[in-house]
């Protein structure tokens, strides 16, 4: 999958740990032992992104490492942690030997282990969406974050239609778990919680005034109470 120029620029600001890159032929041979439906996707992810630590800003608590395969692992044919989720093989993103918090699936989806419910949930349909989101959020890192607003599921389509009419939709940052819109002053998200089956509205703005303008616009159209 092709990254936007913004995401490519973001990648270029990151340091890459060469230990987790590996030689192409050794990686391909190693992945073949897992009998994946299509190992090409994981191979591409390994080649393009393994060795990076992704975060929306340098001081973020939400850094995600992709330390997938290395020459040390392939040379010794070491086992790495993997399981099956939603019918797909999924591997530890940071080479954890115990049950990891983040997994990369063979189709490129990123999953997260929730201790509260002892279950994995999909965070991003592809690792490229994760990268695009972190690249976008870095542009808004100094904006104020305002409390999330719960949405009634039956109203979400109407709210999304309104946002599409009034703000710029960001397709590369959007999938079934999150939808992004932006202005020069605001970053607007609708997030879907797969466990609770609930949606929420999250806004970052330059000021409380701008934040309230967005809510007032929704209220004028009877879309948010």
Short mmCIF file of C-alpha atoms in Angstrom, two decimals:
data_model
loop_
_atom_site.label_atom_id
_atom_site.label_comp_id
_atom_site.label_asym_id
_atom_site.label_seq_id
_atom_site.Cartn_x
_atom_site.Cartn_y
_atom_site.Cartn_z
CA UNK A 1 0.00 0.00 0.00
CA UNK A 2 1.28 3.44 -0.93
CA UNK A 3 1.80 6.06 1.77
CA UNK A 4 0.88 9.70 1.32
CA UNK A 5 3.67 12.26 0.98
CA UNK A 6 2.90 13.41 4.53
CA UNK A 7 3.41 9.88 5.86
CA UNK A 8 6.58 9.45 3.79
CA UNK A 9 7.95 12.67 5.29
CA UNK A 10 7.00 11.40 8.75
CA UNK A 11 8.84 8.11 8.14
CA UNK A 12 11.92 10.08 7.11
CA UNK A 13 12.02 11.74 10.55
CA UNK A 14 12.25 8.37 12.32
CA UNK A 15 15.35 6.40 13.20
CA UNK A 16 15.34 2.80 11.99
CA UNK A 17 17.07 0.04 13.95
CA UNK A 18 19.04 -1.95 11.33
CA UNK A 19 19.06 -5.04 13.56
CA UNK A 20 15.39 -5.62 12.66
CA UNK A 21 15.63 -5.29 8.91
CA UNK A 22 17.12 -8.60 7.74
CA UNK A 23 18.09 -9.93 4.33
CA UNK A 24 15.25 -10.38 1.84
CA UNK A 25 15.94 -14.00 0.87
CA UNK A 26 16.28 -15.14 4.50
CA UNK A 27 13.05 -13.38 5.47
CA UNK A 28 11.11 -14.95 2.59
CA UNK A 29 12.40 -18.41 3.43
CA UNK A 30 11.58 -17.95 7.12
CA UNK A 31 8.02 -16.76 6.48
CA UNK A 32 7.37 -19.76 4.20
CA UNK A 33 7.52 -22.10 7.20
CA UNK A 34 4.31 -20.62 8.62
CA UNK A 35 2.16 -21.64 5.64
CA UNK A 36 0.50 -18.26 5.41
CA UNK A 37 -2.28 -17.61 2.90
CA UNK A 38 -0.05 -14.94 1.36
CA UNK A 39 3.35 -14.24 2.87
CA UNK A 40 3.99 -11.36 0.45
CA UNK A 41 2.10 -8.89 2.65
CA UNK A 42 4.16 -9.60 5.77
CA UNK A 43 7.33 -9.65 3.70
CA UNK A 44 6.50 -6.19 2.35
CA UNK A 45 5.78 -4.91 5.88
CA UNK A 46 9.07 -6.36 7.11
CA UNK A 47 11.01 -4.75 4.29
CA UNK A 48 9.32 -1.36 4.54
CA UNK A 49 8.74 -0.84 8.26
CA UNK A 50 10.50 -3.33 10.56
CA UNK A 51 12.93 -1.51 12.84
CA UNK A 52 10.79 1.61 13.28
CA UNK A 53 9.10 2.92 16.41
CA UNK A 54 5.95 4.86 15.55
CA UNK A 55 4.46 7.59 17.73
CA UNK A 56 2.34 10.72 17.12
CA UNK A 57 5.02 12.84 18.84
CA UNK A 58 8.43 12.27 20.37
CA UNK A 59 7.15 12.34 23.97
CA UNK A 60 4.04 10.25 23.40
CA UNK A 61 2.95 7.36 25.62
CA UNK A 62 1.50 5.70 22.51
CA UNK A 63 4.69 4.54 20.81
CA UNK A 64 4.39 1.26 18.90
CA UNK A 65 7.49 -0.68 17.89
CA UNK A 66 7.65 -2.89 14.84
CA UNK A 67 10.58 -5.15 15.62
CA UNK A 68 9.42 -8.12 13.58
CA UNK A 69 12.21 -10.27 12.12
CA UNK A 70 16.00 -10.06 12.19
CA UNK A 71 18.94 -11.95 10.71
CA UNK A 72 19.60 -13.40 14.17
CA UNK A 73 16.12 -14.95 14.22
CA UNK A 74 16.16 -16.29 10.67
CA UNK A 75 19.72 -17.64 10.92
CA UNK A 76 18.78 -19.80 13.92
CA UNK A 77 15.26 -20.47 12.62
CA UNK A 78 13.94 -19.29 15.98
CA UNK A 79 10.24 -19.44 16.74
CA UNK A 80 8.46 -16.13 17.26
CA UNK A 81 5.19 -15.53 19.07
CA UNK A 82 2.12 -15.90 16.91
CA UNK A 83 -1.51 -16.84 17.24
CA UNK A 84 -4.63 -16.84 15.06
CA UNK A 85 -7.12 -13.98 15.17
CA UNK A 86 -10.20 -13.68 12.99
CA UNK A 87 -8.90 -16.55 10.88
CA UNK A 88 -5.53 -14.88 10.20
CA UNK A 89 -2.07 -15.62 11.59
CA UNK A 90 -0.90 -12.74 13.78
CA UNK A 91 2.60 -12.14 15.10
CA UNK A 92 4.07 -10.09 17.93
CA UNK A 93 5.01 -6.64 16.65
CA UNK A 94 7.94 -6.25 19.06
CA UNK A 95 9.21 -9.84 19.14
CA UNK A 96 7.79 -10.37 22.62
CA UNK A 97 8.22 -13.90 23.95
CA UNK A 98 5.12 -13.65 26.14
CA UNK A 99 1.61 -12.66 25.03
CA UNK A 100 2.19 -9.25 23.41
CA UNK A 101 -0.02 -6.17 23.52
CA UNK A 102 0.34 -5.47 19.78
CA UNK A 103 0.13 -7.97 16.94
CA UNK A 104 0.58 -7.61 13.20
CA UNK A 105 -1.67 -9.94 11.20
CA UNK A 106 -0.77 -11.56 7.90
CA UNK A 107 -3.13 -9.17 6.09
CA UNK A 108 -1.39 -6.15 7.68
CA UNK A 109 -4.00 -5.37 10.36
CA UNK A 110 -2.83 -4.20 13.80
CA UNK A 111 -4.45 -5.81 16.84
CA UNK A 112 -4.29 -4.87 20.55
CA UNK A 113 -4.65 -7.01 23.68
CA UNK A 114 -7.07 -5.47 26.21
CA UNK A 115 -6.29 -6.67 29.73
CA UNK A 116 -9.67 -5.52 31.01
CA UNK A 117 -11.58 -8.05 28.92
CA UNK A 118 -8.80 -10.53 28.02
CA UNK A 119 -9.40 -10.16 24.32
CA UNK A 120 -7.71 -8.81 21.18
CA UNK A 121 -9.31 -5.97 19.26
CA UNK A 122 -8.39 -4.61 15.85
CA UNK A 123 -7.04 -1.06 16.09
CA UNK A 124 -6.19 -0.45 12.42
CA UNK A 125 -7.12 -2.37 9.29
CA UNK A 126 -3.57 -1.89 8.05
CA UNK A 127 -0.26 -0.72 9.45
CA UNK A 128 -0.29 2.00 6.78
CA UNK A 129 -3.39 3.51 8.41
CA UNK A 130 -1.51 3.57 11.74
CA UNK A 131 1.41 5.39 10.08
CA UNK A 132 -0.87 7.84 8.29
CA UNK A 133 -2.69 8.65 11.53
CA UNK A 134 0.50 9.22 13.50
CA UNK A 135 1.84 11.43 10.71
CA UNK A 136 -1.35 13.50 10.73
CA UNK A 137 -1.58 13.71 14.52
CA UNK A 138 1.99 14.97 14.71
CA UNK A 139 0.82 18.04 12.78
CA UNK A 140 -1.76 18.67 15.51
CA UNK A 141 0.31 17.68 18.55
CA UNK A 142 0.22 21.16 20.06
CA UNK A 143 -3.54 21.54 19.73
CA UNK A 144 -5.71 21.07 22.81
CA UNK A 145 -7.46 17.71 23.22
CA UNK A 146 -11.04 17.93 24.42
CA UNK A 147 -13.14 15.23 26.16
CA UNK A 148 -14.61 12.54 23.95
CA UNK A 149 -18.34 12.71 23.31
CA UNK A 150 -20.30 9.46 23.09
CA UNK A 151 -22.48 9.12 20.02
CA UNK A 152 -25.71 7.20 19.49
CA UNK A 153 -24.98 4.60 16.84
CA UNK A 154 -28.08 5.38 14.78
CA UNK A 155 -26.96 9.01 14.44
CA UNK A 156 -23.40 8.30 13.27
CA UNK A 157 -24.12 8.22 9.53
CA UNK A 158 -25.90 11.59 9.67
CA UNK A 159 -23.06 13.09 11.71
CA UNK A 160 -20.50 11.74 9.24
CA UNK A 161 -22.50 13.18 6.32
CA UNK A 162 -22.50 16.56 8.07
CA UNK A 163 -18.75 16.40 8.70
CA UNK A 164 -18.12 15.46 5.06
CA UNK A 165 -20.02 18.57 3.96
CA UNK A 166 -18.27 21.00 6.31
CA UNK A 167 -14.75 19.63 6.82
CA UNK A 168 -12.03 17.90 4.82
CA UNK A 169 -12.24 14.11 5.05
CA UNK A 170 -8.87 12.31 5.35
CA UNK A 171 -9.36 8.91 3.63
CA UNK A 172 -5.83 7.62 4.17
CA UNK A 173 -6.33 7.91 7.95
CA UNK A 174 -9.75 6.28 7.94
CA UNK A 175 -11.00 2.71 8.11
CA UNK A 176 -13.90 0.98 9.84
CA UNK A 177 -12.46 1.79 13.29
CA UNK A 178 -11.77 5.50 12.85
CA UNK A 179 -12.77 8.34 10.55
CA UNK A 180 -10.79 11.58 10.29
CA UNK A 181 -11.60 15.15 9.20
CA UNK A 182 -9.42 18.23 9.45
CA UNK A 183 -9.22 22.00 9.15
CA UNK A 184 -6.25 24.28 9.70
CA UNK A 185 -7.44 24.58 13.31
CA UNK A 186 -9.09 21.28 14.14
CA UNK A 187 -8.65 17.52 13.96
CA UNK A 188 -11.97 15.70 14.18
CA UNK A 189 -12.33 11.97 14.68
CA UNK A 190 -15.13 9.48 15.01
CA UNK A 191 -13.78 6.37 16.72
CA UNK A 192 -15.43 2.96 16.93
CA UNK A 193 -14.98 0.77 20.01
CA UNK A 194 -15.30 -2.80 18.76
CA UNK A 195 -15.82 -4.19 22.27
CA UNK A 196 -18.53 -1.80 23.41
CA UNK A 197 -19.93 -1.47 19.85
CA UNK A 198 -20.03 2.29 20.45
CA UNK A 199 -18.87 5.40 18.61
CA UNK A 200 -17.32 8.52 20.05
CA UNK A 201 -16.46 11.98 18.75
CA UNK A 202 -12.95 13.25 19.58
CA UNK A 203 -11.75 16.76 18.73
CA UNK A 204 -8.40 18.52 18.91
CA UNK A 205 -8.64 22.29 18.39
CA UNK A 206 -6.52 25.38 18.80
CA UNK A 207 -8.92 26.67 21.45
CA UNK A 208 -12.11 25.88 23.41
CA UNK A 209 -13.87 28.39 21.16
CA UNK A 210 -13.09 26.39 18.01
CA UNK A 211 -14.08 23.16 19.77
CA UNK A 212 -17.45 24.67 20.70
CA UNK A 213 -18.00 25.93 17.15
CA UNK A 214 -17.88 22.35 15.90
CA UNK A 215 -20.37 21.15 18.52
CA UNK A 216 -22.66 24.14 17.90
CA UNK A 217 -22.73 23.33 14.17
CA UNK A 218 -23.83 19.77 14.92
CA UNK A 219 -26.47 20.99 17.36
CA UNK A 220 -27.91 23.43 14.81
CA UNK A 221 -28.57 20.43 12.57
CA UNK A 222 -30.02 18.48 15.51
CA UNK A 223 -27.19 15.97 15.24
CA UNK A 224 -25.67 16.17 18.71
CA UNK A 225 -27.33 16.88 22.08
#
